[in-house]
JSON list of C-alpha atoms in Angstrom, two decimals:
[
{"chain": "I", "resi": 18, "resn": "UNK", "atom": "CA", "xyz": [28.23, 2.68, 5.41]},
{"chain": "I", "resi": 19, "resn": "UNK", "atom": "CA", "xyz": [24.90, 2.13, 3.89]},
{"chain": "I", "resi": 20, "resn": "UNK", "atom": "CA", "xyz": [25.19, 3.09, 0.34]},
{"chain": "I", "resi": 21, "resn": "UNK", "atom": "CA", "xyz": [24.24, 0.62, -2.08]},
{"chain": "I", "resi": 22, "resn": "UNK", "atom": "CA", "xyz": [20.47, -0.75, -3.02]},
{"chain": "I", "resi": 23, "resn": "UNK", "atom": "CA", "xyz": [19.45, -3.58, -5.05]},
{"chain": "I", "resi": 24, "resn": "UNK", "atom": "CA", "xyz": [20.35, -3.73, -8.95]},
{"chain": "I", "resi": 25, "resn": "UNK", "atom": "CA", "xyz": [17.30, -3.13, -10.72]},
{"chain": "I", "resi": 26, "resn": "UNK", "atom": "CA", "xyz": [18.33, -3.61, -13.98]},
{"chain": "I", "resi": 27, "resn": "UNK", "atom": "CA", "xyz": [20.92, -5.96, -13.63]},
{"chain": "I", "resi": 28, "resn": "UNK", "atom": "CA", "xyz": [17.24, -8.67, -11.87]},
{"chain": "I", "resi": 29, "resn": "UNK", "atom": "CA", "xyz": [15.51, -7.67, -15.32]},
{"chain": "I", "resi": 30, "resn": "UNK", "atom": "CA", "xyz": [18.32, -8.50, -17.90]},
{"chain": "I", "resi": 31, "resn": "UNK", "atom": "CA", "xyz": [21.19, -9.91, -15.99]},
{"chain": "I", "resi": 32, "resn": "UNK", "atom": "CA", "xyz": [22.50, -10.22, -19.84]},
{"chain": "I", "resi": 33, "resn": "UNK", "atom": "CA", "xyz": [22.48, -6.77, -20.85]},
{"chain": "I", "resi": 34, "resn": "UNK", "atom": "CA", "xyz": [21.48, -4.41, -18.00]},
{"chain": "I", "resi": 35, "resn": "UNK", "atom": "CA", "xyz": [22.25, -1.35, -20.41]},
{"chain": "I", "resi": 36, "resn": "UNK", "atom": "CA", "xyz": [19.33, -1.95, -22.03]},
{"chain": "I", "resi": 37, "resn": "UNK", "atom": "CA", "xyz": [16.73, 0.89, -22.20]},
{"chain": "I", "resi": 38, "resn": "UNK", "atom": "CA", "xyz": [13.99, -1.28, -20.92]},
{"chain": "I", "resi": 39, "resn": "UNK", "atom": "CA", "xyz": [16.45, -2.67, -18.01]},
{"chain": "I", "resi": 40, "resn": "UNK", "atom": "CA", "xyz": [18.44, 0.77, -16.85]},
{"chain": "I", "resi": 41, "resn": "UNK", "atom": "CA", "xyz": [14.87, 2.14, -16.98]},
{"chain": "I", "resi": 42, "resn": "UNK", "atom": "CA", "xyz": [13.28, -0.04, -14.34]},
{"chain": "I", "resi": 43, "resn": "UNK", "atom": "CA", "xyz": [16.24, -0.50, -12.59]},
{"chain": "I", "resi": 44, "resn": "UNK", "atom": "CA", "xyz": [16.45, 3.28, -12.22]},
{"chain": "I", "resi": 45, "resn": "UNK", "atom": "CA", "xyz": [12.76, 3.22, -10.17]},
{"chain": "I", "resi": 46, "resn": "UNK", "atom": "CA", "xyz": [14.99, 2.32, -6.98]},
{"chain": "I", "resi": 47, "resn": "UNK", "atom": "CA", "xyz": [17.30, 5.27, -7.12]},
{"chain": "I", "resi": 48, "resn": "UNK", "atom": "CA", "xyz": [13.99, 7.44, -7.59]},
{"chain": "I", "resi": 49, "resn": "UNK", "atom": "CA", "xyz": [12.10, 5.86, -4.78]},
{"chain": "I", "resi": 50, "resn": "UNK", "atom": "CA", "xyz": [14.95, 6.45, -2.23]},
{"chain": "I", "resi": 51, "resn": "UNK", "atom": "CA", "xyz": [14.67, 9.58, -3.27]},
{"chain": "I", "resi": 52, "resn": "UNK", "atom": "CA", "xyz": [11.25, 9.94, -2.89]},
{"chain": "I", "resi": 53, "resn": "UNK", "atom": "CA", "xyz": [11.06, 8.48, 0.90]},
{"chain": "I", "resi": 54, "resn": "UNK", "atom": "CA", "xyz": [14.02, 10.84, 1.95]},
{"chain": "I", "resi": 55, "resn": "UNK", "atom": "CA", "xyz": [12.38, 13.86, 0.45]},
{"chain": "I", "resi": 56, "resn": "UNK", "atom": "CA", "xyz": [8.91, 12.75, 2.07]},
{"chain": "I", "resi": 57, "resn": "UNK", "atom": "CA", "xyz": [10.40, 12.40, 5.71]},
{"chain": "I", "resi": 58, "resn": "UNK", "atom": "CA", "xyz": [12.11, 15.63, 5.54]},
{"chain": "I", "resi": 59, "resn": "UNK", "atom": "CA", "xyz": [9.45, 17.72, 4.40]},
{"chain": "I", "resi": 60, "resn": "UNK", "atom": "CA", "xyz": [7.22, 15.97, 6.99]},
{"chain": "I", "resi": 61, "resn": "UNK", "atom": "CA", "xyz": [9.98, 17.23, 9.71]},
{"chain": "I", "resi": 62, "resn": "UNK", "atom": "CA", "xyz": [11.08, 20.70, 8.40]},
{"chain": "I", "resi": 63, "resn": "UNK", "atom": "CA", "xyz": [7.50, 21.76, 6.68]},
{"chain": "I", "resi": 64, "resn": "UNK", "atom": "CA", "xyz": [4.39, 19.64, 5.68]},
{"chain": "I", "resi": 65, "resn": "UNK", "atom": "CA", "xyz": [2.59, 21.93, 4.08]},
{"chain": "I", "resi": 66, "resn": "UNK", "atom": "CA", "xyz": [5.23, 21.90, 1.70]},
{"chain": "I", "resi": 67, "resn": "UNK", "atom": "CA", "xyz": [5.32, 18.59, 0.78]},
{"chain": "I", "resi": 68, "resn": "UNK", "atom": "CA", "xyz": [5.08, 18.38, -2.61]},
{"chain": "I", "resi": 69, "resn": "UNK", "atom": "CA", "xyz": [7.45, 21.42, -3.05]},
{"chain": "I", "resi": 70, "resn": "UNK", "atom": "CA", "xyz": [10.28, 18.76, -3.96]},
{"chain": "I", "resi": 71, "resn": "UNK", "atom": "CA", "xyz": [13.94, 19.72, -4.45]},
{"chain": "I", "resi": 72, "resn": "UNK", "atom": "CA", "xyz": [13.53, 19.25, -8.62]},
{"chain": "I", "resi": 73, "resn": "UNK", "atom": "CA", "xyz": [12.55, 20.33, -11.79]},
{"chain": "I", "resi": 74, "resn": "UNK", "atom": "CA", "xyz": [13.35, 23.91, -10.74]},
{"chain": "I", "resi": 75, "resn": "UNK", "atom": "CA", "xyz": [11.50, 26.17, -10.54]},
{"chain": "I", "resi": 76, "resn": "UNK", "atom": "CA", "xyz": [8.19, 23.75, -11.67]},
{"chain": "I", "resi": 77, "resn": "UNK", "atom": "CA", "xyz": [5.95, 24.17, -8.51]},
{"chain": "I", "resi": 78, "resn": "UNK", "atom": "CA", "xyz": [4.96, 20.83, -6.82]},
{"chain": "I", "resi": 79, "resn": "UNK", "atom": "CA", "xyz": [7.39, 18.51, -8.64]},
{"chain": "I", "resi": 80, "resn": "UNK", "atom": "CA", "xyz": [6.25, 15.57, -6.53]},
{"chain": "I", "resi": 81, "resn": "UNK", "atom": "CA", "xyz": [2.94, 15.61, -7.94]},
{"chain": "I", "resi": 82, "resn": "UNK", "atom": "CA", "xyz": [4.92, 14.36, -11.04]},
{"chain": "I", "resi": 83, "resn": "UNK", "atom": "CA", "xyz": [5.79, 10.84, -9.33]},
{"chain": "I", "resi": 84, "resn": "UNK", "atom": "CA", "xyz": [4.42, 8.75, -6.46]},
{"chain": "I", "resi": 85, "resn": "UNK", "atom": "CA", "xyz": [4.47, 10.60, -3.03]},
{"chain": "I", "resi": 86, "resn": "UNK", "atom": "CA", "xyz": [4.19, 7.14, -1.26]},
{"chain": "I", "resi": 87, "resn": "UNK", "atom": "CA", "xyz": [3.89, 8.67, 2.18]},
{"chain": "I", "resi": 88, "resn": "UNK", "atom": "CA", "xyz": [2.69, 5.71, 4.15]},
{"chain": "I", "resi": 89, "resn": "UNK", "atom": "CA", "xyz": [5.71, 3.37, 2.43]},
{"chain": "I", "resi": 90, "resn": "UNK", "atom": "CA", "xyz": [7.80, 6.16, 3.62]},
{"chain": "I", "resi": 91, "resn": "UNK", "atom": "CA", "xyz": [6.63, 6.46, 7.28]},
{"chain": "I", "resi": 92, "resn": "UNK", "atom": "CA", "xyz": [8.21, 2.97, 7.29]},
{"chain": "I", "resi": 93, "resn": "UNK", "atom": "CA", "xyz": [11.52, 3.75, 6.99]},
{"chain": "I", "resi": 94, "resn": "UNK", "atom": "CA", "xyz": [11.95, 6.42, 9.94]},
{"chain": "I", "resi": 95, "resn": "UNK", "atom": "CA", "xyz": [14.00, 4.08, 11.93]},
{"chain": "I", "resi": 96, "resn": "UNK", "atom": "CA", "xyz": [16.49, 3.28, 8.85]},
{"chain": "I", "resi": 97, "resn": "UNK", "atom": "CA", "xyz": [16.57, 7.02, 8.21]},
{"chain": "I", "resi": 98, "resn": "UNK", "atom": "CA", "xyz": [17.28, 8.11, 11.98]},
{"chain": "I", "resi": 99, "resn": "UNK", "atom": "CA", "xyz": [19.93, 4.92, 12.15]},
{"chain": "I", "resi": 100, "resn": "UNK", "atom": "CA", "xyz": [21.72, 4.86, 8.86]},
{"chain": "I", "resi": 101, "resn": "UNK", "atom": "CA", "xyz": [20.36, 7.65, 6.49]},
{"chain": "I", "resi": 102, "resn": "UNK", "atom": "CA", "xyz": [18.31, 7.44, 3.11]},
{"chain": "I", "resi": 103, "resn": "UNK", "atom": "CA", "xyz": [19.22, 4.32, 1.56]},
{"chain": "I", "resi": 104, "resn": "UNK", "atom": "CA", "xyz": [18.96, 2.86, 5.27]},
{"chain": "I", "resi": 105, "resn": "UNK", "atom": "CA", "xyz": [15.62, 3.99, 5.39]},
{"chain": "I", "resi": 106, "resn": "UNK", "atom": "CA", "xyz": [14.91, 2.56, 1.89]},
{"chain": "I", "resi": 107, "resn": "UNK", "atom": "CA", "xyz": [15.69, -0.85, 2.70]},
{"chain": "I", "resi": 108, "resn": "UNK", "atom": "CA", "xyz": [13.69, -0.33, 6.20]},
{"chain": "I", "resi": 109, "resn": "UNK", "atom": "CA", "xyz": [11.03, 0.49, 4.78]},
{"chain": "I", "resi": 110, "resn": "UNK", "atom": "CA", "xyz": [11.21, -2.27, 1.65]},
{"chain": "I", "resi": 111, "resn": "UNK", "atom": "CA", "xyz": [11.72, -5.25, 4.91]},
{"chain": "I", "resi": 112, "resn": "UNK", "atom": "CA", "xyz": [8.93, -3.77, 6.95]},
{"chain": "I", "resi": 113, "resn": "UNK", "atom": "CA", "xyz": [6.09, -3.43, 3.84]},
{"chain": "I", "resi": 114, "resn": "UNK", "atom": "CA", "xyz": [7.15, -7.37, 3.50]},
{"chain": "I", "resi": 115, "resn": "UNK", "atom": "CA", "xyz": [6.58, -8.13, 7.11]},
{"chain": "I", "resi": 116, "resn": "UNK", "atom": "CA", "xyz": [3.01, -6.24, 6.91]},
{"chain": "I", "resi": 117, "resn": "UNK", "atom": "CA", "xyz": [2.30, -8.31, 3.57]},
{"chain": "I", "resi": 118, "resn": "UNK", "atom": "CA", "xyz": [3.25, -11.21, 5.89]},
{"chain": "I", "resi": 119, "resn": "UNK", "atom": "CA", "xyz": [0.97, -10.75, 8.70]},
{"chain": "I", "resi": 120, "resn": "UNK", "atom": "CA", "xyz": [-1.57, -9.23, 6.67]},
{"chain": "I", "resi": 121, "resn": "UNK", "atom": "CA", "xyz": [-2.54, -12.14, 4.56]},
{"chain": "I", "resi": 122, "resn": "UNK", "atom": "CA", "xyz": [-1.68, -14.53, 7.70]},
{"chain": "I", "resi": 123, "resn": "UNK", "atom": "CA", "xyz": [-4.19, -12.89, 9.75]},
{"chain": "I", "resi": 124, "resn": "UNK", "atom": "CA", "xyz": [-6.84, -12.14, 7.31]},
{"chain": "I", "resi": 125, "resn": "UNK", "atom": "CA", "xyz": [-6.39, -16.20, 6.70]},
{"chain": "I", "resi": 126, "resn": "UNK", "atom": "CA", "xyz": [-6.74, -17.02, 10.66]},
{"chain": "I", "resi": 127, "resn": "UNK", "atom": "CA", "xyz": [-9.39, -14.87, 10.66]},
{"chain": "I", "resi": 128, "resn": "UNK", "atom": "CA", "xyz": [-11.62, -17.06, 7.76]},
{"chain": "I", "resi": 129, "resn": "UNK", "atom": "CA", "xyz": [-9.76, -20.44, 8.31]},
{"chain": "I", "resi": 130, "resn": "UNK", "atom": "CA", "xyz": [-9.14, -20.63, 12.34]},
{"chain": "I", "resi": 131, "resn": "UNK", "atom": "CA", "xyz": [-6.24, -22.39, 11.16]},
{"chain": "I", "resi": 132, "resn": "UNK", "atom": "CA", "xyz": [-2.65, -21.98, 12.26]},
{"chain": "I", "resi": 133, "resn": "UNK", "atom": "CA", "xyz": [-0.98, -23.51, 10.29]},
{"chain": "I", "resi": 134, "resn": "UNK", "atom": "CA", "xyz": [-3.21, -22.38, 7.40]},
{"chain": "I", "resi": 135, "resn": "UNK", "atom": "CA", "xyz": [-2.43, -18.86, 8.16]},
{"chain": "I", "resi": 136, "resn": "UNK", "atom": "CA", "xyz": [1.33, -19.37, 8.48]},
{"chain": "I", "resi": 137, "resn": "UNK", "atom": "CA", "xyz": [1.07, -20.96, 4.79]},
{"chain": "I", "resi": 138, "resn": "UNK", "atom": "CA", "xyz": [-0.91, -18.17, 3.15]},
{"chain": "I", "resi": 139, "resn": "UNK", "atom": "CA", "xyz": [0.96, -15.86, 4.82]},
{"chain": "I", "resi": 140, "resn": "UNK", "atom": "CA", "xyz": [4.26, -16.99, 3.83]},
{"chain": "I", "resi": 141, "resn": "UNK", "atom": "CA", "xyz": [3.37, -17.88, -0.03]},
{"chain": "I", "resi": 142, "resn": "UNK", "atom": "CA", "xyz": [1.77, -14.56, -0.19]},
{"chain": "I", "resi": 143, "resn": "UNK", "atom": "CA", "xyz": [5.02, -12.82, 0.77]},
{"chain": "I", "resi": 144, "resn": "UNK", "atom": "CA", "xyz": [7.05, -14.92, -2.18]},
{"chain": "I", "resi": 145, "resn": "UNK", "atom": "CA", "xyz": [4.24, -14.54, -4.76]},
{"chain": "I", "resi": 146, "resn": "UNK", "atom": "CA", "xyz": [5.87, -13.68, -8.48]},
{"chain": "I", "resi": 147, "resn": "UNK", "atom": "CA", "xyz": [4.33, -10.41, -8.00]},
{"chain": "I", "resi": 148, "resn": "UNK", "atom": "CA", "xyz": [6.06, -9.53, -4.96]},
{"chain": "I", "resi": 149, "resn": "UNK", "atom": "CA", "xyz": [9.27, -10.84, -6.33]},
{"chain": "I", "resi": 150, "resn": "UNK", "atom": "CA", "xyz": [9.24, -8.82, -9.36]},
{"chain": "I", "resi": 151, "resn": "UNK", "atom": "CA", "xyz": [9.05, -5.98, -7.64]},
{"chain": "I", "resi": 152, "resn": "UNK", "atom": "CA", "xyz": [12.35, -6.23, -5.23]},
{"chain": "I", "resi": 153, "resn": "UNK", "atom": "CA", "xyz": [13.38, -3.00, -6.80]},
{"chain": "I", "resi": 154, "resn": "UNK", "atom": "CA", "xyz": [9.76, -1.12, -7.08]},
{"chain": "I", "resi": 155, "resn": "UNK", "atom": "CA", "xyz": [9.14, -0.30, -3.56]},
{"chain": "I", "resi": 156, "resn": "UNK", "atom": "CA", "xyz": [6.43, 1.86, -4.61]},
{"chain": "I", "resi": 157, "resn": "UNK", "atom": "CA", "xyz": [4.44, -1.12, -5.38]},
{"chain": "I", "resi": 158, "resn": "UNK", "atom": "CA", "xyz": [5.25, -3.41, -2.48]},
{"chain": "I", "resi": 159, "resn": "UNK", "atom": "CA", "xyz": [3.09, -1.94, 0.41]},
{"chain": "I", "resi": 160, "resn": "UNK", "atom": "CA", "xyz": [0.39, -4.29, -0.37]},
{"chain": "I", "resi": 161, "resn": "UNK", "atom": "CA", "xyz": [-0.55, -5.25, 3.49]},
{"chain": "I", "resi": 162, "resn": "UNK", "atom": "CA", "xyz": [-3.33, -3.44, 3.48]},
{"chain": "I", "resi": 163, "resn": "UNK", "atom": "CA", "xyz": [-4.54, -5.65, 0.60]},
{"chain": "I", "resi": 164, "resn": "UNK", "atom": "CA", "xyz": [-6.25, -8.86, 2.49]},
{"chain": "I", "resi": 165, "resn": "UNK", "atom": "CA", "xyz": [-7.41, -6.44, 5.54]},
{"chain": "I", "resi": 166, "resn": "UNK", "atom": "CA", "xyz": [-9.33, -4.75, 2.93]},
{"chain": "I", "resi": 167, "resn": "UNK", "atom": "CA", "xyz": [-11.05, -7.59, 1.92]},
{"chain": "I", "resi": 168, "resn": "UNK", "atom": "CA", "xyz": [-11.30, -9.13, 5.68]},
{"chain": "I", "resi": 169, "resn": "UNK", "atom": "CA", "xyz": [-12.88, -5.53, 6.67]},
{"chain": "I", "resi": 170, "resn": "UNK", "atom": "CA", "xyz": [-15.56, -5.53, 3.72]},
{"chain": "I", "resi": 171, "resn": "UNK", "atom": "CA", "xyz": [-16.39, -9.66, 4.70]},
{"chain": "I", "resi": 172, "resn": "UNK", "atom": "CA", "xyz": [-16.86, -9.06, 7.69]},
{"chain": "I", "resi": 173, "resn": "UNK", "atom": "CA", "xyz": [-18.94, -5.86, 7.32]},
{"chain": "I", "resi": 174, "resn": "UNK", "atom": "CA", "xyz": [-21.40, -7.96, 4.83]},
{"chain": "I", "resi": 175, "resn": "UNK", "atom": "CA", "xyz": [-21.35, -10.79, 7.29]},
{"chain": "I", "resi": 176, "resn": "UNK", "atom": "CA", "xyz": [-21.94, -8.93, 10.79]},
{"chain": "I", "resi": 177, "resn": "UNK", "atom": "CA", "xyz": [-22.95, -5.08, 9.96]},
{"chain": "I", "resi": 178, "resn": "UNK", "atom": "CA", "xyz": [-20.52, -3.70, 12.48]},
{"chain": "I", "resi": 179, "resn": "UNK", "atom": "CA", "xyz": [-19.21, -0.57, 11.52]},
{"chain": "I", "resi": 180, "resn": "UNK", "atom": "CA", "xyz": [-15.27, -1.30, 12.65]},
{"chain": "I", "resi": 181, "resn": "UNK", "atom": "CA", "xyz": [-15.31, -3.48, 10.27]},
{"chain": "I", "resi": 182, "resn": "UNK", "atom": "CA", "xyz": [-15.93, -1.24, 7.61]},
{"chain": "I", "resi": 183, "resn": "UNK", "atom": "CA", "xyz": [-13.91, 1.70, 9.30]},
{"chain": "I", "resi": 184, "resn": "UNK", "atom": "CA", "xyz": [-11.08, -1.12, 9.57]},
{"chain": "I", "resi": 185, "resn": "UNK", "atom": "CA", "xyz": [-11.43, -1.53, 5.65]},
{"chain": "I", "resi": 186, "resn": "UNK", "atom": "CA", "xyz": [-11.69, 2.14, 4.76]},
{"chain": "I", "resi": 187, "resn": "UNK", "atom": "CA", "xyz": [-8.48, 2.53, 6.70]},
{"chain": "I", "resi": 188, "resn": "UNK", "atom": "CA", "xyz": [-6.26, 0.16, 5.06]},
{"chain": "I", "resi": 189, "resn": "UNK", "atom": "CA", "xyz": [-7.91, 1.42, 1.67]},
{"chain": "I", "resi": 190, "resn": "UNK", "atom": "CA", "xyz": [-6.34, 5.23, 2.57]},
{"chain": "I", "resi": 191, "resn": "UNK", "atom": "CA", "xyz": [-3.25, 3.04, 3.67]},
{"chain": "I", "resi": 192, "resn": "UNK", "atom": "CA", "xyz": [-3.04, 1.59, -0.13]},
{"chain": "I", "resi": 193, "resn": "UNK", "atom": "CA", "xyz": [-3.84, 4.92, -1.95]},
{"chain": "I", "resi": 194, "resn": "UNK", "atom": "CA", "xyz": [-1.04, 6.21, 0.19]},
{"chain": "I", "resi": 195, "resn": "UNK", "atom": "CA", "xyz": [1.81, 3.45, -0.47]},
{"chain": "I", "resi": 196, "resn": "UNK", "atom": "CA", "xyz": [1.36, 3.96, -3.96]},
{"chain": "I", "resi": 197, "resn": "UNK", "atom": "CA", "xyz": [-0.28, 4.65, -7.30]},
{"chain": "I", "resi": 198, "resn": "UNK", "atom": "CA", "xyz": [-0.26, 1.46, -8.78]},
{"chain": "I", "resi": 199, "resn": "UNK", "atom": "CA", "xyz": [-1.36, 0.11, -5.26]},
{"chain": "I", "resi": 200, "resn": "UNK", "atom": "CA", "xyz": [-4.01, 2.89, -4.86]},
{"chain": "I", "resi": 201, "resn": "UNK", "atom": "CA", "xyz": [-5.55, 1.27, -8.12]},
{"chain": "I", "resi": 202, "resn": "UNK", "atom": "CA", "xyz": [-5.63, -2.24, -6.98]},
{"chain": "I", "resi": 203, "resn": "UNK", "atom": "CA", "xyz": [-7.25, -1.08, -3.77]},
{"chain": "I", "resi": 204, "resn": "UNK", "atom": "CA", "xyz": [-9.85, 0.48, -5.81]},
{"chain": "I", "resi": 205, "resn": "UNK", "atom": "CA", "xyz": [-11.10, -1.84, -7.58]},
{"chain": "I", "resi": 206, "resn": "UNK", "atom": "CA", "xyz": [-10.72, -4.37, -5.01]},
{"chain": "I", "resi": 207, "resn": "UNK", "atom": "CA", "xyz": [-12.93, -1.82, -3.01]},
{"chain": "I", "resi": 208, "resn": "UNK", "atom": "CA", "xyz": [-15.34, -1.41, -5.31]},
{"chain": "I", "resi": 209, "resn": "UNK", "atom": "CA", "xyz": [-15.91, -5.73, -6.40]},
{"chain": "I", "resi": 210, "resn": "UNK", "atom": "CA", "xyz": [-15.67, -6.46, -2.86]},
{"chain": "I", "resi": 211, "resn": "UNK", "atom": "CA", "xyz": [-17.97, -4.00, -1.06]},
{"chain": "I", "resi": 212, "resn": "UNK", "atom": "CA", "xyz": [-20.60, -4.41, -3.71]},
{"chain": "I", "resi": 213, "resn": "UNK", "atom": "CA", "xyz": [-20.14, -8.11, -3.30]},
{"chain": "I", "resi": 214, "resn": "UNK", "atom": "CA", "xyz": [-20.58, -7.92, 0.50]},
{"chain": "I", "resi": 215, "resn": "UNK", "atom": "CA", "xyz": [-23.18, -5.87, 0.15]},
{"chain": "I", "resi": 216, "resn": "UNK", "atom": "CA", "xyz": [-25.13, -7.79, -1.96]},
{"chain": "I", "resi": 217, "resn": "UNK", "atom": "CA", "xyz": [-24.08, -11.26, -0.32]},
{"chain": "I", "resi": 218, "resn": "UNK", "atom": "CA", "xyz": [-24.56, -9.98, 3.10]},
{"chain": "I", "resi": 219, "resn": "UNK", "atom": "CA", "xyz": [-25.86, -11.38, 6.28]},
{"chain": "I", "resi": 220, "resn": "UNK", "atom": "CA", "xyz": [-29.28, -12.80, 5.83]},
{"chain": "I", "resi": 221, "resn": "UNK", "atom": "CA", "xyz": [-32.21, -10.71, 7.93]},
{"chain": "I", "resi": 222, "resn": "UNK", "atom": "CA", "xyz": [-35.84, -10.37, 7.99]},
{"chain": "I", "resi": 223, "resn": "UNK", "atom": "CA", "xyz": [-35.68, -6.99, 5.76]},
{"chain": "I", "resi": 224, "resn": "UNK", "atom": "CA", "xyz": [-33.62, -7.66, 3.63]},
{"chain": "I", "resi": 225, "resn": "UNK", "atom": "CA", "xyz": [-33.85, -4.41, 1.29]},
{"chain": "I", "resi": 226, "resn": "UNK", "atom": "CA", "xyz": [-33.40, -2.37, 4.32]},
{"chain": "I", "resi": 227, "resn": "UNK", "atom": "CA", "xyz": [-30.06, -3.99, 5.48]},
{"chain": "I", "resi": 228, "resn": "UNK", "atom": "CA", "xyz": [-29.30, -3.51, 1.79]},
{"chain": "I", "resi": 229, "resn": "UNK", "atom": "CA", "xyz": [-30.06, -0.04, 1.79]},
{"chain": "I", "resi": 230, "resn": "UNK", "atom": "CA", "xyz": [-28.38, 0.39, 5.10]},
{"chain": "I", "resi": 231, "resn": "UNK", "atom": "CA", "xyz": [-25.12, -1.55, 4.13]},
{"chain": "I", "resi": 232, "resn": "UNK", "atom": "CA", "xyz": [-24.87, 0.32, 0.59]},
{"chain": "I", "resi": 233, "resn": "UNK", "atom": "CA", "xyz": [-25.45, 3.85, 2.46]},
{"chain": "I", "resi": 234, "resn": "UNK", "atom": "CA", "xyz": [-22.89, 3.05, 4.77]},
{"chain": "I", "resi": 235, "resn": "UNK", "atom": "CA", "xyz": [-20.08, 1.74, 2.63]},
{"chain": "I", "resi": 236, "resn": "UNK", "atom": "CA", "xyz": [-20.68, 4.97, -0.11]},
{"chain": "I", "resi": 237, "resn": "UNK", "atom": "CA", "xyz": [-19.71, 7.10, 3.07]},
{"chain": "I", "resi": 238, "resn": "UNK", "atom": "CA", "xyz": [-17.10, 5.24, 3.94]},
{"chain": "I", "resi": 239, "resn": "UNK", "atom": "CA", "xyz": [-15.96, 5.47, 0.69]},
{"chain": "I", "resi": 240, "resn": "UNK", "atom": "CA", "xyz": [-16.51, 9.28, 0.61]},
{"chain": "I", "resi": 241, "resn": "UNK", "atom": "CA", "xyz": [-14.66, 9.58, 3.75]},
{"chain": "I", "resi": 242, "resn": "UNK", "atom": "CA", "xyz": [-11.66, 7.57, 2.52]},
{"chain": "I", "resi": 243, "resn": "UNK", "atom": "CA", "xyz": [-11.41, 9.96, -0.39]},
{"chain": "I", "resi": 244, "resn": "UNK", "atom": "CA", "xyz": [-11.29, 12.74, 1.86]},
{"chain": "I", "resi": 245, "resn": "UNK", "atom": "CA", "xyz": [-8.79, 11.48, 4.07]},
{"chain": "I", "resi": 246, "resn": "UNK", "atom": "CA", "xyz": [-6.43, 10.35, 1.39]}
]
């Protein structure tokens, strides 16, 4: 019963969806169901062989060749174990914008003690033209971990405390995992933002030793992020 997925090409040229440029993008959906069915079933008949993927026989580790999105497709489980892989494609595409959602709402509570500011910033963040571009390109829709990031690397600056920072590096391995594009964002997000909080961080007596301290801490963090991911 659950065999059809959004129309890629036809949302990029509803006038010709033939077109090269237009069957080309609108193919990324058919490829990223593919790519969340073959990730939950190697993760359930063998990990370790995870990027052994059913194509481009007999080319060892054909997944390397695309995104592996294994966080995105953690997400769709319950579609999968319900209605199959285009189930679990469309799970995982409505739960990555519920994340988005909450992310940016609570990240904006967080800064704002606002409500109603929160509901706002979570809500237009949700329908920004980015995030309806990409209806078909669920590979580049996981972008929850986004604000926490930024909330994580704030707060670090602002207070010291390592959760913080381990909250940060988290949803950093979280973006690197939903996808490549993502995992670049993330990166350079990481990389403004932590030297920004660094830099801009919570006034103390010794001020080149919090420095010190702060910068030390958020290179392993960083470190550690790499290794996890």
């Amino acid at each position: 019963p659950f065999a059809h997925v959004v129309d890629g090409a036809r949302l990029v040229a509803p006038q010709d969806p033939a077109a090269w440029g237009a069957a080309n993008a609108g193919a990324d959906v058919l490829t990223t169901t593919w790519v969340l069915h073959w990730d939950l079933h190697a993760l359930k008949t063998q990990p370790s062989a995870l990027f052994e993927a059913n194509l481009f026989w007999p080319a060892p580790r054909a997944l390397a060749r695309s995104e592996h999105m294994i966080a995105t497709a953690l997400l769709g489980v319950p579609g999968l174990v319900v209605g199959g892989p285009v189930l679990a494609h469309q799970t995982a595409l409505l739960i990555c914008v519920t994340l988005a959602t909450w992310a940016a709402a609570w990240t904006a509570r967080c800064w704002t003690a606002s409500t109603l500011a929160a509901l706002a910033v979570g809500v237009l963040y949700a329908v920004t033209p980015f995030h309806q571009a990409q209806r078909f390109h669920l590979q580049s829709l996981g972008t929850a971990g986004l604000p926490l990031l930024l909330l994580g690397l704030e707060r670090f600056g602002a207070t010291g405390r390592l959760r913080w920072l381990a909250g940060a590096a988290m949803a950093l391995v979280w973006e690197m995992a939903s996808g490549q594009y993502l995992a670049f964002f993330a990166l350079v997000a990481w990389g403004t933002a932590g030297t920004a909080a660094v830099i801009l961080g919570r006034p103390t007596n010794t001020p080149l030793r919090r420095l010190a301290r702060d910068l030390t801490l958020l290179i392993a963090a960083s470190a550690l992020a790499g290794v996890v991911y």
